[in-house]
Amino acid sequence: MGTHLQLPNGNFAYTRREPVGVVGGIGAWNYPYQMASWKTSPAIACGNTIVFKPSPLTPLTAVMLAEVYSQVGLPDGVFNVIQGQGQTGSLLSSHPDVDKMTFTGSVSTGQKIMTACAKGIKHITLELGGKSPLILFADCDLDNAVKGAMMANFMTQGQVCSNGTRVFVHKSILEPFLAKLVERTKKMKIGDPFAEDTMVGATISKEQAEKVLRYVDIAKKEGARVLFGGERVTLSDPKFSGGHYLSPCILTQCHDDMTVVKEEVFGSVMSVLTFSDEDEVIRRANDSVFGLAGGVFTNDLARAHRVVAQMEAGSIYINNYNVYPVGVPFGGYKMSGLGRENARESIDHYTQVKSVYVETNDVDCPY
């Protein structure tokens, strides 16, 4: 992965990409196995060792991945799993033998990790929160736009950092869009996550479910209308009594300065806003401290490319949403993070560059 540069008089230089050393990784609870694999794969492929701490809410999948690595012959000590709460992550981030940190989670925790890394001048990759915009232009395929909006909000109970929770709908298609959206959302089955026809499972915890419902209540107090959902659901089977089930929520009559429009909810809460023209919606879409993702639905590809070029986000979708091919880099702008995961770009963050100059002639010395 190095480079070669031919220089005058037969001299040349080249670069080597070498491991950074020991990597510390901290994952969130919403995609625990994926995060463990996204972080460990490039780290190990680039010759590093890694110490990984999963979320205490999802502690098992990282251990399962470690077992897989061991079974295929990865030497002991290359991938290490530690368990614990926030203090464990703090100790990992500040440990003098850790050369790089990679973290997925909240902005507030990411700031603490970045502060710890600054003291030790460590490499760092951060994938943090989002409040991403999804723009539906008047000429879009409405059925696909409805499906895209649902993928951008309701997948995994809305617990997805890249979700397009600010759905900007051109005012000329608002009514048919909402009608189709409500019709499809009502059909989403809430229930047993092991059942093939279940579309909505439980929220990760009681605390997270209560947080989501608080945002819905605040939205109503600030003038939003709950078009559908946003309520607790009690399943008939008593074996699910310990779960925290919420119906996917559609909010209308939203405006840009509402709390639910500005802050990351991390639940199935879609805020629908309207717009009139392209310049307006681009300005409003970018009016956020976050910049993780975004999406555009339109049949005018010239417009699509023109708009995405102006959107301040790291991952943009045209006529789809929340698709993660492993060969495509993923990461954010602004407070949504630093660096990229996946693809060729991830190698840059798990290696350091050594430059080598090669002289093929006698040394030219004026002394």
Short mmCIF file of C-alpha atoms in Angstrom, two decimals:
data_model
loop_
_atom_site.label_atom_id
_atom_site.label_comp_id
_atom_site.label_asym_id
_atom_site.label_seq_id
_atom_site.Cartn_x
_atom_site.Cartn_y
_atom_site.Cartn_z
CA MET A 1 0.00 0.00 0.00
CA GLY A 2 3.04 2.27 -0.16
CA THR A 3 3.98 4.71 -2.91
CA HIS A 4 7.03 5.24 -5.11
CA LEU A 5 8.36 8.58 -6.32
CA GLN A 6 11.05 8.83 -9.00
CA LEU A 7 13.45 11.71 -8.30
CA PRO A 8 16.18 13.42 -10.40
CA ASN A 9 19.56 11.75 -11.09
CA GLY A 10 18.26 8.25 -10.55
CA ASN A 11 17.29 8.84 -6.94
CA PHE A 12 13.93 7.79 -5.63
CA ALA A 13 11.75 7.67 -2.53
CA TYR A 14 9.11 5.31 -1.32
CA THR A 15 6.66 5.05 1.54
CA ARG A 16 5.78 2.16 3.80
CA ARG A 17 2.53 1.76 5.67
CA GLU A 18 3.28 0.18 9.02
CA PRO A 19 1.04 -0.85 11.94
CA VAL A 20 0.24 1.79 14.54
CA GLY A 21 0.67 -0.82 17.28
CA VAL A 22 -1.97 -1.54 19.92
CA VAL A 23 -5.50 -0.45 19.04
CA GLY A 24 -8.20 0.16 21.62
CA GLY A 25 -11.75 -0.29 20.37
CA ILE A 26 -15.07 0.57 22.00
CA GLY A 27 -18.37 -0.42 20.39
CA ALA A 28 -21.98 0.64 20.87
CA TRP A 29 -24.92 -1.67 21.55
CA ASN A 30 -27.03 -1.21 18.43
CA TYR A 31 -24.84 -3.23 16.01
CA PRO A 32 -22.48 -5.04 18.38
CA TYR A 33 -21.19 -7.79 16.08
CA GLN A 34 -20.88 -5.51 13.08
CA MET A 35 -18.93 -2.92 15.05
CA ALA A 36 -16.56 -5.51 16.46
CA SER A 37 -15.86 -6.85 12.98
CA TRP A 38 -15.62 -3.39 11.35
CA LYS A 39 -12.96 -2.38 13.86
CA THR A 40 -11.01 -5.60 14.29
CA SER A 41 -10.79 -6.58 10.63
CA PRO A 42 -8.74 -3.60 9.37
CA ALA A 43 -6.78 -3.41 12.61
CA ILE A 44 -5.61 -7.02 12.36
CA ALA A 45 -5.17 -6.93 8.57
CA CYS A 46 -2.80 -4.00 8.99
CA GLY A 47 -0.69 -5.89 11.52
CA ASN A 48 -1.97 -4.41 14.77
CA THR A 49 -3.25 -6.02 17.93
CA ILE A 50 -6.56 -4.81 19.36
CA VAL A 51 -8.24 -4.65 22.75
CA PHE A 52 -11.98 -4.31 22.27
CA LYS A 53 -14.64 -3.34 24.81
CA PRO A 54 -18.23 -4.02 23.77
CA SER A 55 -21.19 -2.23 25.32
CA PRO A 56 -22.23 -3.71 28.67
CA LEU A 57 -25.73 -4.04 27.17
CA THR A 58 -24.42 -6.38 24.43
CA PRO A 59 -21.38 -8.17 25.86
CA LEU A 60 -21.55 -11.56 24.13
CA THR A 61 -21.11 -11.07 20.39
CA ALA A 62 -17.55 -9.75 20.68
CA VAL A 63 -16.67 -12.88 22.65
CA MET A 64 -18.23 -14.99 19.90
CA LEU A 65 -16.11 -13.15 17.33
CA ALA A 66 -13.01 -13.84 19.43
CA GLU A 67 -13.90 -17.54 19.41
CA VAL A 68 -14.20 -17.45 15.60
CA TYR A 69 -10.81 -15.76 15.28
CA SER A 70 -9.27 -18.35 17.59
CA GLN A 71 -10.79 -21.25 15.67
CA VAL A 72 -9.35 -20.04 12.37
CA GLY A 73 -5.87 -19.71 13.85
CA LEU A 74 -5.43 -16.12 14.98
CA PRO A 75 -2.64 -16.15 17.58
CA ASP A 76 -3.55 -15.53 21.19
CA GLY A 77 -3.23 -11.90 22.20
CA VAL A 78 -4.00 -10.41 18.79
CA PHE A 79 -7.70 -9.84 19.53
CA ASN A 80 -8.59 -9.28 23.16
CA VAL A 81 -12.03 -8.61 24.66
CA ILE A 82 -12.53 -6.74 27.91
CA GLN A 83 -15.85 -6.09 29.61
CA GLY A 84 -16.96 -3.20 31.76
CA GLN A 85 -18.73 0.11 32.16
CA GLY A 86 -17.57 3.60 31.27
CA GLN A 87 -14.61 3.55 33.63
CA THR A 88 -13.18 0.56 31.75
CA GLY A 89 -13.37 2.52 28.51
CA SER A 90 -11.70 5.49 30.17
CA LEU A 91 -8.83 3.34 31.40
CA LEU A 92 -8.43 1.84 27.93
CA SER A 93 -8.42 5.25 26.22
CA SER A 94 -5.79 6.67 28.57
CA HIS A 95 -3.55 3.60 28.79
CA PRO A 96 0.02 4.49 27.76
CA ASP A 97 0.47 1.28 25.75
CA VAL A 98 -2.55 1.97 23.51
CA ASP A 99 -1.46 3.72 20.30
CA LYS A 100 -4.86 4.31 18.71
CA MET A 101 -8.51 4.43 19.75
CA THR A 102 -11.54 3.67 17.60
CA PHE A 103 -14.95 4.41 19.07
CA THR A 104 -18.59 4.27 18.02
CA GLY A 105 -21.15 5.91 20.26
CA SER A 106 -22.39 9.23 21.60
CA VAL A 107 -20.82 12.63 21.00
CA SER A 108 -20.30 13.22 24.73
CA THR A 109 -18.38 9.98 25.20
CA GLY A 110 -16.45 10.58 21.99
CA GLN A 111 -15.32 13.95 23.33
CA LYS A 112 -14.01 12.32 26.50
CA ILE A 113 -12.10 9.71 24.50
CA MET A 114 -10.68 12.38 22.21
CA THR A 115 -9.50 14.35 25.26
CA ALA A 116 -7.79 11.26 26.64
CA CYS A 117 -6.15 10.58 23.30
CA ALA A 118 -4.95 14.18 23.03
CA LYS A 119 -2.99 13.81 26.25
CA GLY A 120 -1.14 10.84 24.82
CA ILE A 121 -1.05 12.10 21.19
CA LYS A 122 -2.83 8.94 20.04
CA HIS A 123 -4.41 8.18 16.68
CA ILE A 124 -8.20 8.23 16.85
CA THR A 125 -11.25 7.30 14.80
CA LEU A 126 -14.69 8.41 15.96
CA GLU A 127 -18.11 7.47 14.59
CA LEU A 128 -20.59 9.49 16.61
CA GLY A 129 -24.19 10.65 16.46
CA GLY A 130 -26.33 11.91 13.64
CA LYS A 131 -29.49 13.81 12.79
CA SER A 132 -29.46 13.16 9.11
CA PRO A 133 -31.70 14.69 6.44
CA LEU A 134 -33.67 12.75 3.84
CA ILE A 135 -34.93 14.94 0.98
CA LEU A 136 -37.89 13.83 -1.15
CA PHE A 137 -38.31 15.94 -4.28
CA ALA A 138 -41.61 16.28 -6.13
CA ASP A 139 -40.44 14.13 -9.05
CA CYS A 140 -39.42 11.13 -6.93
CA ASP A 141 -40.92 7.68 -7.24
CA LEU A 142 -43.35 7.99 -4.35
CA ASP A 143 -43.53 4.30 -3.47
CA ASN A 144 -39.75 4.05 -3.33
CA ALA A 145 -39.56 7.29 -1.35
CA VAL A 146 -41.96 5.89 1.26
CA LYS A 147 -39.91 2.70 1.53
CA GLY A 148 -36.73 4.74 1.76
CA ALA A 149 -38.15 6.91 4.53
CA MET A 150 -39.11 3.80 6.49
CA MET A 151 -35.65 2.29 6.00
CA ALA A 152 -34.20 5.59 7.17
CA ASN A 153 -36.22 5.63 10.40
CA PHE A 154 -37.68 2.31 11.49
CA MET A 155 -34.91 -0.24 10.94
CA THR A 156 -33.67 -1.83 14.18
CA GLN A 157 -36.30 0.06 16.19
CA GLY A 158 -34.80 3.31 14.93
CA GLN A 159 -31.57 2.66 16.85
CA VAL A 160 -29.28 3.52 13.94
CA CYS A 161 -26.82 6.42 14.04
CA SER A 162 -27.12 7.19 10.32
CA ASN A 163 -30.93 7.34 10.29
CA GLY A 164 -32.52 10.05 8.16
CA THR A 165 -34.87 11.25 10.86
CA ARG A 166 -35.42 14.71 9.35
CA VAL A 167 -37.57 13.85 6.35
CA PHE A 168 -37.97 16.88 4.09
CA VAL A 169 -40.94 16.36 1.74
CA HIS A 170 -41.76 18.72 -1.11
CA LYS A 171 -45.07 20.29 -0.17
CA SER A 172 -46.70 19.24 -3.45
CA ILE A 173 -46.42 15.52 -2.55
CA LEU A 174 -46.91 15.73 1.23
CA GLU A 175 -50.45 14.35 1.40
CA PRO A 176 -49.98 11.31 -0.86
CA PHE A 177 -46.64 10.61 0.81
CA LEU A 178 -48.17 10.61 4.29
CA ALA A 179 -51.11 8.47 3.19
CA LYS A 180 -48.84 5.78 1.76
CA LEU A 181 -46.44 6.04 4.70
CA VAL A 182 -49.12 5.53 7.35
CA GLU A 183 -50.64 2.65 5.38
CA ARG A 184 -47.33 0.77 5.27
CA THR A 185 -46.32 1.64 8.83
CA LYS A 186 -49.57 0.28 10.25
CA LYS A 187 -48.71 -3.11 8.73
CA MET A 188 -45.40 -3.41 10.60
CA LYS A 189 -45.75 -6.34 13.00
CA ILE A 190 -44.41 -5.73 16.50
CA GLY A 191 -43.39 -8.85 18.35
CA ASP A 192 -41.03 -11.77 18.72
CA PRO A 193 -37.66 -10.86 17.14
CA PHE A 194 -37.10 -14.51 16.25
CA ALA A 195 -40.28 -14.67 14.16
CA GLU A 196 -39.71 -14.21 10.43
CA ASP A 197 -42.66 -11.84 10.00
CA THR A 198 -41.76 -9.55 12.91
CA MET A 199 -40.68 -6.07 11.78
CA VAL A 200 -40.36 -4.30 15.14
CA GLY A 201 -38.64 -5.82 18.14
CA ALA A 202 -37.92 -4.45 21.59
CA THR A 203 -36.04 -1.27 22.33
CA ILE A 204 -32.67 -2.05 23.93
CA SER A 205 -33.59 -1.03 27.48
CA LYS A 206 -36.19 0.57 29.71
CA GLU A 207 -34.11 3.75 29.89
CA GLN A 208 -33.87 4.05 26.11
CA ALA A 209 -37.60 3.42 25.65
CA GLU A 210 -38.42 6.12 28.19
CA LYS A 211 -36.02 8.51 26.44
CA VAL A 212 -37.79 7.95 23.10
CA LEU A 213 -41.21 8.55 24.64
CA ARG A 214 -39.95 11.74 26.31
CA TYR A 215 -38.93 13.09 22.92
CA VAL A 216 -42.39 12.31 21.55
CA ASP A 217 -43.99 14.15 24.48
CA ILE A 218 -41.70 17.15 24.01
CA ALA A 219 -42.53 17.19 20.29
CA LYS A 220 -46.26 17.31 21.04
CA LYS A 221 -45.77 20.14 23.53
CA GLU A 222 -43.80 22.08 20.90
CA GLY A 223 -46.58 21.77 18.33
CA ALA A 224 -45.91 18.55 16.43
CA ARG A 225 -48.76 16.22 15.58
CA VAL A 226 -48.45 12.47 16.11
CA LEU A 227 -49.85 11.07 12.90
CA PHE A 228 -49.18 7.50 13.98
CA GLY A 229 -47.49 5.52 16.74
CA GLY A 230 -45.18 6.74 19.44
CA GLU A 231 -46.78 4.57 22.11
CA ARG A 232 -45.92 1.63 24.30
CA VAL A 233 -47.08 -1.73 23.00
CA THR A 234 -47.87 -4.67 25.29
CA LEU A 235 -47.61 -8.06 23.62
CA SER A 236 -50.13 -10.75 24.46
CA ASP A 237 -47.55 -13.45 25.14
CA PRO A 238 -46.30 -13.06 28.76
CA LYS A 239 -42.82 -14.24 27.85
CA PHE A 240 -42.26 -10.81 26.25
CA SER A 241 -43.34 -8.89 29.33
CA GLY A 242 -39.77 -7.89 30.08
CA GLY A 243 -39.33 -6.18 26.72
CA HIS A 244 -39.89 -2.53 25.94
CA TYR A 245 -41.88 -2.33 22.71
CA LEU A 246 -42.76 0.96 21.01
CA SER A 247 -44.82 1.59 17.89
CA PRO A 248 -42.98 3.43 15.08
CA CYS A 249 -43.82 7.13 15.32
CA ILE A 250 -44.61 9.59 12.52
CA LEU A 251 -44.57 13.28 13.50
CA THR A 252 -45.99 15.98 11.22
CA GLN A 253 -46.28 19.76 11.48
CA CYS A 254 -42.64 19.82 12.54
CA HIS A 255 -40.34 22.81 12.23
CA ASP A 256 -36.57 23.14 12.28
CA ASP A 257 -36.16 24.51 15.80
CA MET A 258 -38.06 21.71 17.55
CA THR A 259 -36.08 19.62 20.02
CA VAL A 260 -36.98 16.38 18.25
CA VAL A 261 -35.75 17.81 14.95
CA LYS A 262 -32.42 19.00 16.31
CA GLU A 263 -31.41 16.22 18.72
CA GLU A 264 -30.68 12.55 18.12
CA VAL A 265 -33.53 10.44 19.51
CA PHE A 266 -32.17 6.97 18.67
CA GLY A 267 -35.60 5.50 18.31
CA SER A 268 -38.32 5.04 15.66
CA VAL A 269 -39.39 8.67 15.51
CA MET A 270 -39.70 10.25 12.05
CA SER A 271 -39.99 14.03 11.87
CA VAL A 272 -41.68 15.13 8.63
CA LEU A 273 -40.98 18.65 7.38
CA THR A 274 -41.97 20.37 4.14
CA PHE A 275 -39.99 22.51 1.70
CA SER A 276 -40.58 24.52 -1.46
CA ASP A 277 -37.33 24.79 -3.40
CA GLU A 278 -33.92 23.20 -3.75
CA ASP A 279 -31.75 25.96 -2.28
CA GLU A 280 -33.99 26.20 0.76
CA VAL A 281 -33.92 22.51 1.57
CA ILE A 282 -30.13 22.25 1.14
CA ARG A 283 -29.63 25.12 3.58
CA ARG A 284 -32.00 23.55 6.11
CA ALA A 285 -30.55 20.06 5.65
CA ASN A 286 -27.08 21.39 6.49
CA ASP A 287 -28.28 23.38 9.50
CA SER A 288 -27.12 20.81 12.05
CA VAL A 289 -24.08 20.16 14.21
CA PHE A 290 -24.13 16.62 12.83
CA GLY A 291 -23.08 15.38 9.42
CA LEU A 292 -23.13 11.60 9.39
CA ALA A 293 -25.46 10.77 6.52
CA GLY A 294 -28.17 12.01 4.21
CA GLY A 295 -30.38 10.99 1.33
CA VAL A 296 -32.08 12.28 -1.79
CA PHE A 297 -35.00 10.79 -3.71
CA THR A 298 -35.50 12.20 -7.20
CA ASN A 299 -35.77 10.95 -10.77
CA ASP A 300 -33.55 13.82 -11.93
CA LEU A 301 -30.01 12.46 -11.55
CA ALA A 302 -28.48 15.81 -12.44
CA ARG A 303 -30.33 17.32 -9.49
CA ALA A 304 -29.37 14.38 -7.28
CA HIS A 305 -25.64 14.84 -7.91
CA ARG A 306 -25.94 18.62 -7.61
CA VAL A 307 -27.66 18.34 -4.24
CA VAL A 308 -25.43 15.67 -2.69
CA ALA A 309 -22.37 17.71 -3.64
CA GLN A 310 -23.68 20.46 -1.38
CA MET A 311 -24.79 18.27 1.54
CA GLU A 312 -22.47 18.37 4.54
CA ALA A 313 -22.39 14.68 5.39
CA GLY A 314 -20.04 11.74 5.02
CA SER A 315 -22.41 9.10 3.64
CA ILE A 316 -25.11 10.04 1.13
CA TYR A 317 -27.75 7.84 -0.52
CA ILE A 318 -29.50 8.51 -3.80
CA ASN A 319 -32.88 6.76 -4.15
CA ASN A 320 -32.24 4.42 -1.23
CA TYR A 321 -31.17 4.62 2.41
CA ASN A 322 -29.17 2.78 5.10
CA VAL A 323 -27.31 0.52 2.71
CA TYR A 324 -23.81 -0.44 3.89
CA PRO A 325 -21.68 -2.23 1.26
CA VAL A 326 -18.46 -3.19 3.04
CA GLY A 327 -16.39 -1.77 0.17
CA VAL A 328 -17.76 1.74 0.71
CA PRO A 329 -16.21 3.97 3.42
CA PHE A 330 -18.48 5.09 6.25
CA GLY A 331 -18.07 8.08 8.55
CA GLY A 332 -19.21 11.61 9.24
CA TYR A 333 -18.59 15.32 8.95
CA LYS A 334 -18.70 17.86 11.78
CA MET A 335 -19.60 16.44 15.21
CA SER A 336 -20.49 13.08 13.70
CA GLY A 337 -16.91 11.97 13.87
CA LEU A 338 -13.40 11.66 12.49
CA GLY A 339 -11.99 9.14 10.04
CA ARG A 340 -13.68 6.41 8.05
CA GLU A 341 -14.50 2.76 8.56
CA ASN A 342 -14.53 0.09 5.85
CA ALA A 343 -13.01 0.13 2.37
CA ARG A 344 -9.55 1.32 1.36
CA GLU A 345 -9.85 4.44 3.50
CA SER A 346 -9.88 2.45 6.74
CA ILE A 347 -6.30 1.31 6.11
CA ASP A 348 -5.16 4.92 6.44
CA HIS A 349 -6.45 4.97 10.02
CA TYR A 350 -4.82 1.73 11.18
CA THR A 351 -1.36 2.41 9.77
CA GLN A 352 1.30 5.10 9.93
CA VAL A 353 3.45 6.23 7.02
CA LYS A 354 7.22 5.89 6.90
CA SER A 355 9.02 7.81 4.14
CA VAL A 356 12.30 6.42 2.78
CA TYR A 357 14.71 8.39 0.55
CA VAL A 358 17.23 6.38 -1.51
CA GLU A 359 20.41 8.02 -2.84
CA THR A 360 22.03 6.30 -5.83
CA ASN A 361 24.92 8.75 -6.27
CA ASP A 362 27.74 10.14 -4.17
CA VAL A 363 26.67 12.46 -1.36
CA ASP A 364 26.69 16.09 -2.49
CA CYS A 365 28.15 17.88 0.54
CA PRO A 366 29.31 21.54 0.57
CA TYR A 367 31.46 21.10 3.69
#
